[in-house]
PDB file of C-alpha atoms in Angstrom:
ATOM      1  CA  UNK W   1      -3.403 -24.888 -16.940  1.00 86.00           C
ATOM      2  CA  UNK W   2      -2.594 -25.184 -20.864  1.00 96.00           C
ATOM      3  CA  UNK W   3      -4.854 -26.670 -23.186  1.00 98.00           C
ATOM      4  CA  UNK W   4      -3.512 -28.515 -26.360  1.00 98.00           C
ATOM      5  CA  UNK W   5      -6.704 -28.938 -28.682  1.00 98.00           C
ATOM      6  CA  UNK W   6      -7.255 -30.943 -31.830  1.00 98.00           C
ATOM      7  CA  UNK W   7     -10.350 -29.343 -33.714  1.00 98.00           C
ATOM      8  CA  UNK W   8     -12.373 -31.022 -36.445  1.00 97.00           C
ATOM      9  CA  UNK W   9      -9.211 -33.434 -37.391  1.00 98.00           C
ATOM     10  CA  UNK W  10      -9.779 -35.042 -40.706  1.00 97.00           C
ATOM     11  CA  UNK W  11      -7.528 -37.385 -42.576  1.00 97.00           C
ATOM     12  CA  UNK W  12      -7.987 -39.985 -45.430  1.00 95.00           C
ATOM     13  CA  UNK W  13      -5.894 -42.409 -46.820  1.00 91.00           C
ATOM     14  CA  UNK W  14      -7.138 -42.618 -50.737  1.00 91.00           C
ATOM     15  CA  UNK W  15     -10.819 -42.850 -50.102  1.00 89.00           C
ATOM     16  CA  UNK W  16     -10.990 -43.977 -46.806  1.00 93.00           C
ATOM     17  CA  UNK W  17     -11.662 -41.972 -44.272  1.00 94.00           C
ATOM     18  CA  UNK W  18      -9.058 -42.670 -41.136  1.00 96.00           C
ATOM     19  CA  UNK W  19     -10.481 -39.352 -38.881  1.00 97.00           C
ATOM     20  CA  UNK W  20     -13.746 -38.363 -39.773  1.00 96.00           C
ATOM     21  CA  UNK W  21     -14.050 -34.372 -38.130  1.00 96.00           C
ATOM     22  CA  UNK W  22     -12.764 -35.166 -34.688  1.00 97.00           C
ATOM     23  CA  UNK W  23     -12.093 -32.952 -31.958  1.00 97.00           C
ATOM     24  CA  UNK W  24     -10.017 -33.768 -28.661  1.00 97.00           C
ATOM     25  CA  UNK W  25      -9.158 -31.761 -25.803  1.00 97.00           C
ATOM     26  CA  UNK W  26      -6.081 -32.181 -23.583  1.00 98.00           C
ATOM     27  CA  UNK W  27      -5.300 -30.411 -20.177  1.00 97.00           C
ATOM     28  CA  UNK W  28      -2.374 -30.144 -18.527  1.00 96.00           C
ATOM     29  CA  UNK W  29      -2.067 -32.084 -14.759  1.00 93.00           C
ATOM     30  CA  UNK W  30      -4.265 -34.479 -16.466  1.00 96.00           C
ATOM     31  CA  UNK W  31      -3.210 -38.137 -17.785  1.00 97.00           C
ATOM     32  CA  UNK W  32      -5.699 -39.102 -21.034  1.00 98.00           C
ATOM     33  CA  UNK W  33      -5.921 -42.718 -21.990  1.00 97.00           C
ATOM     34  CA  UNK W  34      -6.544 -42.965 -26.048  1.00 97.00           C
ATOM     35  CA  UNK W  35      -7.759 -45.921 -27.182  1.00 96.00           C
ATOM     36  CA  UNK W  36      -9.098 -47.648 -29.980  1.00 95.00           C
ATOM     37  CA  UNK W  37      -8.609 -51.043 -31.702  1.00 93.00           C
ATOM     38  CA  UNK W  38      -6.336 -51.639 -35.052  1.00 92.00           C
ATOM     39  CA  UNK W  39      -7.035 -48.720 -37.430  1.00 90.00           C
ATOM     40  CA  UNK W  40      -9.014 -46.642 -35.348  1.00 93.00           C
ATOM     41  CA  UNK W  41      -6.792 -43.652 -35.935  1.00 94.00           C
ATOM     42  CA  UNK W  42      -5.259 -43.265 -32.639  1.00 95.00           C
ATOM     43  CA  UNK W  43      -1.593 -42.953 -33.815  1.00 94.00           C
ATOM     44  CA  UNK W  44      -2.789 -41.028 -36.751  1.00 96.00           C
ATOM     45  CA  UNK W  45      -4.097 -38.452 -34.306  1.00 97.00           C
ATOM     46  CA  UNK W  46      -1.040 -37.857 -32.450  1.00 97.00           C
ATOM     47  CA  UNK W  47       0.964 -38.000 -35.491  1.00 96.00           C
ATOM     48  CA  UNK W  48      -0.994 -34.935 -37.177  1.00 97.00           C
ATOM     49  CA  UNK W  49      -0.497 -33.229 -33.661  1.00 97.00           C
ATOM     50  CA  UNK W  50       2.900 -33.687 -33.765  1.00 96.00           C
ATOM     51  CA  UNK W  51       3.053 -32.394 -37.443  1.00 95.00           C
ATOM     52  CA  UNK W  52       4.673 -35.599 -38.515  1.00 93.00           C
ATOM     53  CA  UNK W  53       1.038 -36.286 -40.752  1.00 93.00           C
ATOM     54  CA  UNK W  54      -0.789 -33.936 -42.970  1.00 94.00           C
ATOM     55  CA  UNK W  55      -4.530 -33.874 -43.034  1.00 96.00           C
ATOM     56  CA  UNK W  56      -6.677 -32.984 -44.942  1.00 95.00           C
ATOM     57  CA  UNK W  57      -9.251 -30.562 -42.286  1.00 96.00           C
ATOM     58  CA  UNK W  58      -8.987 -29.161 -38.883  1.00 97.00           C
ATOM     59  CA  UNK W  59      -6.769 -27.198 -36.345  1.00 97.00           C
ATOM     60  CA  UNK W  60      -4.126 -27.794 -33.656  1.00 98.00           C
ATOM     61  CA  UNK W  61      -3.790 -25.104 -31.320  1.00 98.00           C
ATOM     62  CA  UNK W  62      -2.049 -25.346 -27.701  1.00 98.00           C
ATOM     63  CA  UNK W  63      -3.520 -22.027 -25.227  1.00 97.00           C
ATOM     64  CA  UNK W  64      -5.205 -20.680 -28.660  1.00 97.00           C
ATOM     65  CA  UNK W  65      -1.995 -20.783 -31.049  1.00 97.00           C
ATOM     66  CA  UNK W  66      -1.918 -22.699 -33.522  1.00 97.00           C
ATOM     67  CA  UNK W  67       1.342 -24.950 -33.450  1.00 97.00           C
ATOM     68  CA  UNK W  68       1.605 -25.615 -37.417  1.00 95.00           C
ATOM     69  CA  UNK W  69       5.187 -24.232 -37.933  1.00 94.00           C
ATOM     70  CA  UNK W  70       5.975 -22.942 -34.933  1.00 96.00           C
ATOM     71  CA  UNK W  71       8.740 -24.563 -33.190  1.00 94.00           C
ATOM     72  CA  UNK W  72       8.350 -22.736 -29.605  1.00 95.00           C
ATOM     73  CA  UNK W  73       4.849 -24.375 -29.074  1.00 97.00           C
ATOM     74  CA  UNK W  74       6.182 -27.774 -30.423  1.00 96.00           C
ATOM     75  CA  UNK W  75       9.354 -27.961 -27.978  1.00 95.00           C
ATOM     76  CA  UNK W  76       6.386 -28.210 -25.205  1.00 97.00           C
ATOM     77  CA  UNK W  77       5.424 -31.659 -26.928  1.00 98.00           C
ATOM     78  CA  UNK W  78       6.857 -34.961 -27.044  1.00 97.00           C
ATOM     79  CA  UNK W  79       6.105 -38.227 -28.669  1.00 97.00           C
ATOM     80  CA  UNK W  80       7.721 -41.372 -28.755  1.00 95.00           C
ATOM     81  CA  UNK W  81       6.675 -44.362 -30.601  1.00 91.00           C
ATOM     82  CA  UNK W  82       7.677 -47.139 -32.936  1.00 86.00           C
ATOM     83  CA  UNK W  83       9.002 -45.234 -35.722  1.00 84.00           C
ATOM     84  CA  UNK W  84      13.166 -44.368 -35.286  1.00 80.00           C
ATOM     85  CA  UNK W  85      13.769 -41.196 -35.672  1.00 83.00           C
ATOM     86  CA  UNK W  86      17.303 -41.779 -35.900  1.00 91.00           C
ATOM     87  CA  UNK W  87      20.367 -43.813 -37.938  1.00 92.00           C
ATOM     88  CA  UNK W  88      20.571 -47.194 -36.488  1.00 94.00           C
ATOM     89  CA  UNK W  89      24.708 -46.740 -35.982  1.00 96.00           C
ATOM     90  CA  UNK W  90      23.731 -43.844 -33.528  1.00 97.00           C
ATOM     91  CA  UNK W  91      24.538 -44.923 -29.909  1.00 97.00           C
ATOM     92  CA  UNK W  92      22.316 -44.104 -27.204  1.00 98.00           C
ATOM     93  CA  UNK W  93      24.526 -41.883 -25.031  1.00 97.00           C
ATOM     94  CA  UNK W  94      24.379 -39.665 -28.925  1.00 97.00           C
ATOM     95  CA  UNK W  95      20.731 -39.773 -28.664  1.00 97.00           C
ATOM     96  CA  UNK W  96      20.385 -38.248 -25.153  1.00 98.00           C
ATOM     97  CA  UNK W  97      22.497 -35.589 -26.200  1.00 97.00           C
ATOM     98  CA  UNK W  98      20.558 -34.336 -29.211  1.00 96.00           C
ATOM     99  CA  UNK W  99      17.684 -34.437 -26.927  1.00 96.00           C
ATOM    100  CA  UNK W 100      18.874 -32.302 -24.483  1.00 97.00           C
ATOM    101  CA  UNK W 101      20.207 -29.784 -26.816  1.00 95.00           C
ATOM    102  CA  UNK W 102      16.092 -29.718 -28.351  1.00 94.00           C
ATOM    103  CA  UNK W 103      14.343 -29.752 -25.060  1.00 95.00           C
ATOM    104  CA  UNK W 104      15.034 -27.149 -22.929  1.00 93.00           C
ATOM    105  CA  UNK W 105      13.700 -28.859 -19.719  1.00 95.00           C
ATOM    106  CA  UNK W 106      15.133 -32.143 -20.350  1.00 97.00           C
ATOM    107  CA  UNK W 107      16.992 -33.504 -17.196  1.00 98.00           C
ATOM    108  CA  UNK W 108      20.168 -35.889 -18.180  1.00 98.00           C
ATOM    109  CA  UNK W 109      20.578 -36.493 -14.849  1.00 98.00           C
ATOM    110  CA  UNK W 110      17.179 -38.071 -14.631  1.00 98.00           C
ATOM    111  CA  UNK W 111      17.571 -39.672 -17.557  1.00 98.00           C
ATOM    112  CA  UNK W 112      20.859 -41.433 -16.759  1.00 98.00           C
ATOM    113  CA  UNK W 113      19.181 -42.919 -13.982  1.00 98.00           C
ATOM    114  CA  UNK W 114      16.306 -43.987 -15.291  1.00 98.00           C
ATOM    115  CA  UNK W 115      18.473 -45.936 -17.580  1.00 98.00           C
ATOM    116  CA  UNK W 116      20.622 -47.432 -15.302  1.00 98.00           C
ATOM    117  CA  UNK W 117      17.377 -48.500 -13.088  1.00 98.00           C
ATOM    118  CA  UNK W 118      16.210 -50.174 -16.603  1.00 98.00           C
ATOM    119  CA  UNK W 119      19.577 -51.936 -17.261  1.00 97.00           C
ATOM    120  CA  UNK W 120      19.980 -50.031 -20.520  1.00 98.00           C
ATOM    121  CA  UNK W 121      23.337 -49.441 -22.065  1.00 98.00           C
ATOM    122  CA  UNK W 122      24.018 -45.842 -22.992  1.00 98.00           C
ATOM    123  CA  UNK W 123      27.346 -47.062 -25.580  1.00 98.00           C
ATOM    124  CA  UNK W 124      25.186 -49.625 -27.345  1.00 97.00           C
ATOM    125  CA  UNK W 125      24.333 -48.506 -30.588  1.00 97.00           C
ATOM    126  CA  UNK W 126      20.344 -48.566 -31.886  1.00 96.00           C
ATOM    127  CA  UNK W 127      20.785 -51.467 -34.114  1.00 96.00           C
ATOM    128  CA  UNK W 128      22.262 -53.441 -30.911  1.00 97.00           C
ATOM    129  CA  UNK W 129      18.849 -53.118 -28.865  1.00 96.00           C
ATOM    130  CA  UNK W 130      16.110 -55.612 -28.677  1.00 96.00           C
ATOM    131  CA  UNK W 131      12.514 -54.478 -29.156  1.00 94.00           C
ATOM    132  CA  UNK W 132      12.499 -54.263 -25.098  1.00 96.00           C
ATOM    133  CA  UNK W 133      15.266 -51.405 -24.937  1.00 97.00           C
ATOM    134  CA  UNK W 134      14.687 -49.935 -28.061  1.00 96.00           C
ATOM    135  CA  UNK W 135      10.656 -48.758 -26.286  1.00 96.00           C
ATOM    136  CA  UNK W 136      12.727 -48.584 -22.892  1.00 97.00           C
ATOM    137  CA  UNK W 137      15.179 -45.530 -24.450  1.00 97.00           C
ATOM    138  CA  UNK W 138      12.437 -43.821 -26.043  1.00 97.00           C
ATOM    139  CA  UNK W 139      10.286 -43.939 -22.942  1.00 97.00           C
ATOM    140  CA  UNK W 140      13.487 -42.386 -20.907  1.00 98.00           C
ATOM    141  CA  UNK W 141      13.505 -39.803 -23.597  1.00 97.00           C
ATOM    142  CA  UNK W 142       9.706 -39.099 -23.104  1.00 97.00           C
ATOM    143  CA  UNK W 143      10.025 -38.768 -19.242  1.00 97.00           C
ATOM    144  CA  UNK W 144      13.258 -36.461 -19.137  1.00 98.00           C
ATOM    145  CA  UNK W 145      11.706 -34.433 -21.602  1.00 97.00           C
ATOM    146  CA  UNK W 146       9.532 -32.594 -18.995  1.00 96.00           C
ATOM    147  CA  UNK W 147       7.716 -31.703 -21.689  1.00 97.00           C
ATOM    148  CA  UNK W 148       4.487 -30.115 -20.899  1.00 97.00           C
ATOM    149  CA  UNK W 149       2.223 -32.425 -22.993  1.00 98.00           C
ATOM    150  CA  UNK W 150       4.005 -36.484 -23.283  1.00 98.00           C
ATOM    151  CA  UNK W 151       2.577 -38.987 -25.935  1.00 98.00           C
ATOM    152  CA  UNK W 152       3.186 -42.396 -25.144  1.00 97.00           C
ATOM    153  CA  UNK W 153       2.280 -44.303 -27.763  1.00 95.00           C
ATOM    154  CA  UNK W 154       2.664 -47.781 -26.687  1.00 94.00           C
ATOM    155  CA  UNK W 155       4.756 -47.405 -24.116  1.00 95.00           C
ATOM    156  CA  UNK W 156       5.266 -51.355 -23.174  1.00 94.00           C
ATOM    157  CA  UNK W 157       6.169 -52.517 -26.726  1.00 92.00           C
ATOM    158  CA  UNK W 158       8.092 -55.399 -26.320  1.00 94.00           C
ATOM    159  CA  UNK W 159       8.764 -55.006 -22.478  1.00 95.00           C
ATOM    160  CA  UNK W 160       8.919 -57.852 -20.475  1.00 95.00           C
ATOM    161  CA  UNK W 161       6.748 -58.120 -17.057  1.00 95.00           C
ATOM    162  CA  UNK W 162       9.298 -56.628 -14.341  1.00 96.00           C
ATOM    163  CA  UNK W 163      10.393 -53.271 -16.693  1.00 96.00           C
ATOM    164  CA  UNK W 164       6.826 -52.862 -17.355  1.00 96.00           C
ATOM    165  CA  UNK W 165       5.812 -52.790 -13.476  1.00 96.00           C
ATOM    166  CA  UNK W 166       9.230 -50.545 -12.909  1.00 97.00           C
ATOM    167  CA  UNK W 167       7.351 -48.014 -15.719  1.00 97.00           C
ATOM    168  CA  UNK W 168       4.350 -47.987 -14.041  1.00 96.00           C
ATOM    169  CA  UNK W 169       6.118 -47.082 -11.005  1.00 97.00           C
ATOM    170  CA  UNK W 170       8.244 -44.408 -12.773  1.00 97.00           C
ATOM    171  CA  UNK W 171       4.740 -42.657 -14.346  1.00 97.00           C
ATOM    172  CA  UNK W 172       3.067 -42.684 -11.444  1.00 96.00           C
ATOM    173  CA  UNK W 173       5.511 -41.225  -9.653  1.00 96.00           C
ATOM    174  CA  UNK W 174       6.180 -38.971 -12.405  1.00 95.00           C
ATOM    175  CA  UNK W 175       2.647 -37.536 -12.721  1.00 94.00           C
ATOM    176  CA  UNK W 176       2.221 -37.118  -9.098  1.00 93.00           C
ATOM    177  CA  UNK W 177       4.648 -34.480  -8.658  1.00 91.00           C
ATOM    178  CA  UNK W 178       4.737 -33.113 -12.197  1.00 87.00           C
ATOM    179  CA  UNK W 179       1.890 -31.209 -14.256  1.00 92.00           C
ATOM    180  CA  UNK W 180       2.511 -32.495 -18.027  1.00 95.00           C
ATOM    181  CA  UNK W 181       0.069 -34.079 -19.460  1.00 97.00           C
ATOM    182  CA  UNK W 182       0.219 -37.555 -20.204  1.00 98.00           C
ATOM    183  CA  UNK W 183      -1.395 -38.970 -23.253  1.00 98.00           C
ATOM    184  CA  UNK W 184      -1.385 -43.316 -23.365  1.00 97.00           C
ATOM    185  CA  UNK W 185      -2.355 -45.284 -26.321  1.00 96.00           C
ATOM    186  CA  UNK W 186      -1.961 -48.839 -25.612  1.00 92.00           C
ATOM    187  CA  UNK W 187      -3.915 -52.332 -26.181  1.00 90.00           C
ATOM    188  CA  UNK W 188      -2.752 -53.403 -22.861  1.00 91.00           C
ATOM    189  CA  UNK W 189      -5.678 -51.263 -21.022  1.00 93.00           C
ATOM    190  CA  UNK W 190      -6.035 -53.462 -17.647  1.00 92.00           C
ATOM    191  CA  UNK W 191      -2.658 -52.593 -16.501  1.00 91.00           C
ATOM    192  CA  UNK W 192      -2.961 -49.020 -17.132  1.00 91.00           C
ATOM    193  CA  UNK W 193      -6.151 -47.788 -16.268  1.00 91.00           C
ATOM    194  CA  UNK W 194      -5.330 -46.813 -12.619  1.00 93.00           C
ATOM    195  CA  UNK W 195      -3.248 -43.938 -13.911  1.00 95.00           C
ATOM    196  CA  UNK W 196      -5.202 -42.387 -16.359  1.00 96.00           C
ATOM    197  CA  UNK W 197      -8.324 -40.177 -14.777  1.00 96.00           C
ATOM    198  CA  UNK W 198      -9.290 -39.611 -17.817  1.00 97.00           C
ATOM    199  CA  UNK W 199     -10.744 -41.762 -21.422  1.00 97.00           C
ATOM    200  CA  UNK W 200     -11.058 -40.837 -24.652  1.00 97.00           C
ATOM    201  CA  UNK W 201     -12.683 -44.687 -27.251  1.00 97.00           C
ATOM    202  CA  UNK W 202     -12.066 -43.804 -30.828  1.00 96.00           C
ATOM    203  CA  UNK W 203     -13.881 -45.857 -33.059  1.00 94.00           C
ATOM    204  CA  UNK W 204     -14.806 -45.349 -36.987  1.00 91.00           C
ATOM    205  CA  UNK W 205     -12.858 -42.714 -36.995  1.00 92.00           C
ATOM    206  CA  UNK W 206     -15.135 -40.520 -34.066  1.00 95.00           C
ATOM    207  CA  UNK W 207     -14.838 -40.407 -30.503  1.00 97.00           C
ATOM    208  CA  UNK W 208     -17.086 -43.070 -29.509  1.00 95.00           C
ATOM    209  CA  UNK W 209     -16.820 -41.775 -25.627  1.00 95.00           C
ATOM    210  CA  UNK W 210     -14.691 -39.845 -23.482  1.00 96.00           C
ATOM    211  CA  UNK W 211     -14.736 -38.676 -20.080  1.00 96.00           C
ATOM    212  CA  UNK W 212     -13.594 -39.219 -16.387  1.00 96.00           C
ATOM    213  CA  UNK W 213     -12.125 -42.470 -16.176  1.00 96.00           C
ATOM    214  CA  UNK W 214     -14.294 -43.690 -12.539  1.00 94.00           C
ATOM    215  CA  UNK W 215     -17.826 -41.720 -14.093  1.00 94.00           C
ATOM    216  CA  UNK W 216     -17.568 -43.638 -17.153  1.00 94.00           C
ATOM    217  CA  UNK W 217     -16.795 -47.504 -15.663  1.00 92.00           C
ATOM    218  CA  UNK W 218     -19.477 -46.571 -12.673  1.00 91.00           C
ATOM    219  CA  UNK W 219     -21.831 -45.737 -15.601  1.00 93.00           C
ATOM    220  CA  UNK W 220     -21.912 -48.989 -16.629  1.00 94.00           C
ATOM    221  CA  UNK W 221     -22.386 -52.599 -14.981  1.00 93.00           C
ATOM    222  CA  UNK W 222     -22.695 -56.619 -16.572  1.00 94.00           C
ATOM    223  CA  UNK W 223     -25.791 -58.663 -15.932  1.00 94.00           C
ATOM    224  CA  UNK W 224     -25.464 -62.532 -15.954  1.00 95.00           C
ATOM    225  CA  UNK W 225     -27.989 -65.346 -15.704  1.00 96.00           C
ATOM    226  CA  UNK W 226     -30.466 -67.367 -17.867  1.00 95.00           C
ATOM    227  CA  UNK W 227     -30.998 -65.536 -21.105  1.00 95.00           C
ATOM    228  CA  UNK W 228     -35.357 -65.312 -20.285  1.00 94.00           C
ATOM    229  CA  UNK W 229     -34.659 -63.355 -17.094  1.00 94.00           C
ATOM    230  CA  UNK W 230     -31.685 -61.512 -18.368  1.00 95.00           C
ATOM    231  CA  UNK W 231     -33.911 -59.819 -20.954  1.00 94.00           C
ATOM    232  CA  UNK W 232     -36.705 -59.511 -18.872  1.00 93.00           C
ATOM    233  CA  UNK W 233     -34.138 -57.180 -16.359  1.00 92.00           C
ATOM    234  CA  UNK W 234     -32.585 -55.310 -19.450  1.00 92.00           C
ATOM    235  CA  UNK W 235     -35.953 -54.359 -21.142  1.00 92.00           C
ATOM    236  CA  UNK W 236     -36.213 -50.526 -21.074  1.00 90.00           C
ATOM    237  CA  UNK W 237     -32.370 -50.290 -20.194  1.00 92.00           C
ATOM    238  CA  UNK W 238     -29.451 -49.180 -22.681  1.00 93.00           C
ATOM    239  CA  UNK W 239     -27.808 -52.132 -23.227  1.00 94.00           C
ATOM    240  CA  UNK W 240     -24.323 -51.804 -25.016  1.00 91.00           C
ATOM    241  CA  UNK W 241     -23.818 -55.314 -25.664  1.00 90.00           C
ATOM    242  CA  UNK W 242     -24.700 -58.876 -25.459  1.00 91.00           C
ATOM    243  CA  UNK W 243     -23.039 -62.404 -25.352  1.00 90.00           C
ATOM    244  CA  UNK W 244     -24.988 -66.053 -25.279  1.00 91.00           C
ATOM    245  CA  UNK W 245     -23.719 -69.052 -24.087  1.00 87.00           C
ATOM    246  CA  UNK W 246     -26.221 -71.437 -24.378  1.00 91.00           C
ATOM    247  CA  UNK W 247     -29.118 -71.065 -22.506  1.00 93.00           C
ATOM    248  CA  UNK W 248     -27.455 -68.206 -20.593  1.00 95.00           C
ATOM    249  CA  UNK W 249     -26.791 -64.813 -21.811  1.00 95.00           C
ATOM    250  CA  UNK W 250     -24.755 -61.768 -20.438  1.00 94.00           C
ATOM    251  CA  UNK W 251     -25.637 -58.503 -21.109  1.00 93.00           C
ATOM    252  CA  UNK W 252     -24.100 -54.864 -20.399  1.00 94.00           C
ATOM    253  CA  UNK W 253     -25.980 -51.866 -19.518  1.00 93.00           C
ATOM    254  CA  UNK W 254     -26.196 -48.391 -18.232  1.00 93.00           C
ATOM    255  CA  UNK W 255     -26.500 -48.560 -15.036  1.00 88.00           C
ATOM    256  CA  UNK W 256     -27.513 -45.178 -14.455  1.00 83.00           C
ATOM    257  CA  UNK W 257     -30.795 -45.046 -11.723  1.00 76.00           C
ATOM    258  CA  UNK W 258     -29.742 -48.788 -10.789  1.00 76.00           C
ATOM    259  CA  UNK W 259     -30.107 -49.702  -7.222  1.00 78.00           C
ATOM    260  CA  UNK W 260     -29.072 -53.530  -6.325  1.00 77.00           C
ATOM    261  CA  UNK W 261     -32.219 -54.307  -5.104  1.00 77.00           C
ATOM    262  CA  UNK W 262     -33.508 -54.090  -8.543  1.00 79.00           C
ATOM    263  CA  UNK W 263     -31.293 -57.375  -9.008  1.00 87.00           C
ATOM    264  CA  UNK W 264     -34.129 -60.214  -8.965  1.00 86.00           C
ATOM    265  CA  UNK W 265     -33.152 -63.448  -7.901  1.00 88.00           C
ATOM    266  CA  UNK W 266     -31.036 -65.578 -10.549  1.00 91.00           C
ATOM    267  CA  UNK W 267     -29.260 -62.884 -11.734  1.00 95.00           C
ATOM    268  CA  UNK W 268     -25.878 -61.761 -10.812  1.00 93.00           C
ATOM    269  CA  UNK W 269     -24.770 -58.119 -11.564  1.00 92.00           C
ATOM    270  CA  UNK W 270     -20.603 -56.980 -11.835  1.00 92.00           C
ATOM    271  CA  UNK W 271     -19.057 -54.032 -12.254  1.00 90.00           C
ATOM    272  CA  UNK W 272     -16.937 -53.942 -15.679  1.00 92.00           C
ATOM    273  CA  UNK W 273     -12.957 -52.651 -15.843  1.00 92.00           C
ATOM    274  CA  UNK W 274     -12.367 -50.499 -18.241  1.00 94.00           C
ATOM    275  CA  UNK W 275     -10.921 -53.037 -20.440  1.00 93.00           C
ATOM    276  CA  UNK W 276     -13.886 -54.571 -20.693  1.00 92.00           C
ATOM    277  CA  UNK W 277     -16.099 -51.833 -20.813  1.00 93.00           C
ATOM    278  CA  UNK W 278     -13.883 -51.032 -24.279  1.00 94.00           C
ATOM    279  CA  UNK W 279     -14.418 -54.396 -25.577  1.00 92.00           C
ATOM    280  CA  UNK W 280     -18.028 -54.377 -25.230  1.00 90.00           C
ATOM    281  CA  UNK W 281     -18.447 -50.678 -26.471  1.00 91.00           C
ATOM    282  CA  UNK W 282     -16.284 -51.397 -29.822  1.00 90.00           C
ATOM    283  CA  UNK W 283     -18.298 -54.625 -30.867  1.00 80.00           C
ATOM    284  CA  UNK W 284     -16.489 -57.273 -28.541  1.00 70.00           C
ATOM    285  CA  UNK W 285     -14.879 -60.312 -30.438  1.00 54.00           C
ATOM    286  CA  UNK W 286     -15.442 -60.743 -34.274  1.00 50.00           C
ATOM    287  CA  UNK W 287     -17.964 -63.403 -35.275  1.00 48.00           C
ATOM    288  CA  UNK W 288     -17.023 -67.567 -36.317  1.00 43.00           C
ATOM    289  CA  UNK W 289     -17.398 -68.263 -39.878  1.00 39.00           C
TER     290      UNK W 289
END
């Protein structure tokens, strides 16, 4: 299978460093999930893959080429996101087109459908859609593409609750019978994380942790109880992350060589989602002042 890799990516914005030396690796017949709060470069990385952002150190190379300037290698990616590509008096019907005539796998058929199953309007022009459609036709675009390596940059933007389960439908369905690679960067993690098998937490500009999606949340597990027993259980354990509520304190840990009848009696022990697991890992709420 083809590998698309990002080697020793850095980029700054004036003195700030927005990707300090990162390297990724994507494989195709995989689905990735990128995340990362505000600002932690994740749609900075895909936009330097794409070549639609300079920076300032590193390589992108898909099956050992490098892809700078070469158009071949780039017609095997796609990317949607927020930013419109094209002149809002452009109807959508116009967009499809221009698609199809860049990507030599697209399906219209497909795509027609897909837009008909989302109630979107092929004659409306882009400066007639809501925020809804305007992520629904650039997530059509993204699926038809049949590209071999998909970024879906927030992919739910703006979509109410019944298109987002039909999309989750659609990309399952999608990556069960095709072999692109799927790359996800969202803030709505819970609702996703069945269909990505893999994880990749940027954070300060570095990938905090990646991995299998079920190793990494079975590597890790909450503890809850009064705060005197908690930290009696979690001495000598890696503990990520803490909260206190009073006299009670939760705490979550590696839970690697953890059997449950290490769990003394006060203390309850949960298994985290992955949402949570990010929001513990990436410093959890910000402090009251």
């Amino acid at each position: 299978m083809s590998e698309l890799i990002a080697a020793g990516i850095t980029k700054k914005y004036g003195k700030k460093i927005i990707l300090d030396g990162l390297s990724a690796k994507f494989e195709q017949g995989h689905s990735y999930g990128l995340l990362g709060r505000n600002g932690a470069g994740k749609s900075t990385l895909i936009n330097i893959i794409m070549q639609r952002c300079k920076r300032e150190d590193g390589a992108v190379t898909l099956d050992g080429q490098v892809v700078d300037n070469n158009d071949r290698l780039m017609s095997r990616l796609f990317c949607m996101n927020d930013s419109t590509l094209y002149p809002a008096g452009f109807r959508v019907k116009t967009i499809f087109s221009i698609t199809d005539s860049m990507y030599e796998n697209f399906d219209m058929d497909y795509a027609v459908n897909l837009a008909g199953m989302f109630g979107l309007d092929l004659k409306k022009r882009l400066k007639q859609l809501s925020t809804g459609y305007n992520t629904i036709y650039k997530v059509i675009l993204a699926l038809a593409s049949n590209a071999d390596f998909v970024f879906l940059d927030e992919p739910v933007l703006g979509i109410d609750v019944n298109q987002r389960e039909l999309f989750y439908k659609i990309l399952a369905r999608k990556m069960s019978e095709e072999t692109s690679c799927f790359i996800i960067s969202t803030h709505i993690i819970e609702e996703l994380q069945h269909l990505i098998d893999r994880t990749i937490i940027l954070h300060d500009g570095k990938i905090l942790l990646e991995g299998d999606t079920e190793t990494i949340m079975s590597s890790y597990a909450a503890v809850s109880g009064k705060a005197e027993a908690v930290d009696g259980f979690t001495s000598g354990r890696k503990v990520v992350c803490t909260e206190s509520m009073g006299a009670f304190k939760k705490a979550v840990f590696e839970s690697e060589n953890f059997s449950e009848d290490d769990i003394p009696d006060g203390l309850s022990v949960d298994t985290v989602n992955l949402q949570q697991l990010f929001y513990y890992l990436t410093g959890g709420a910000p402090e009251e002042k």
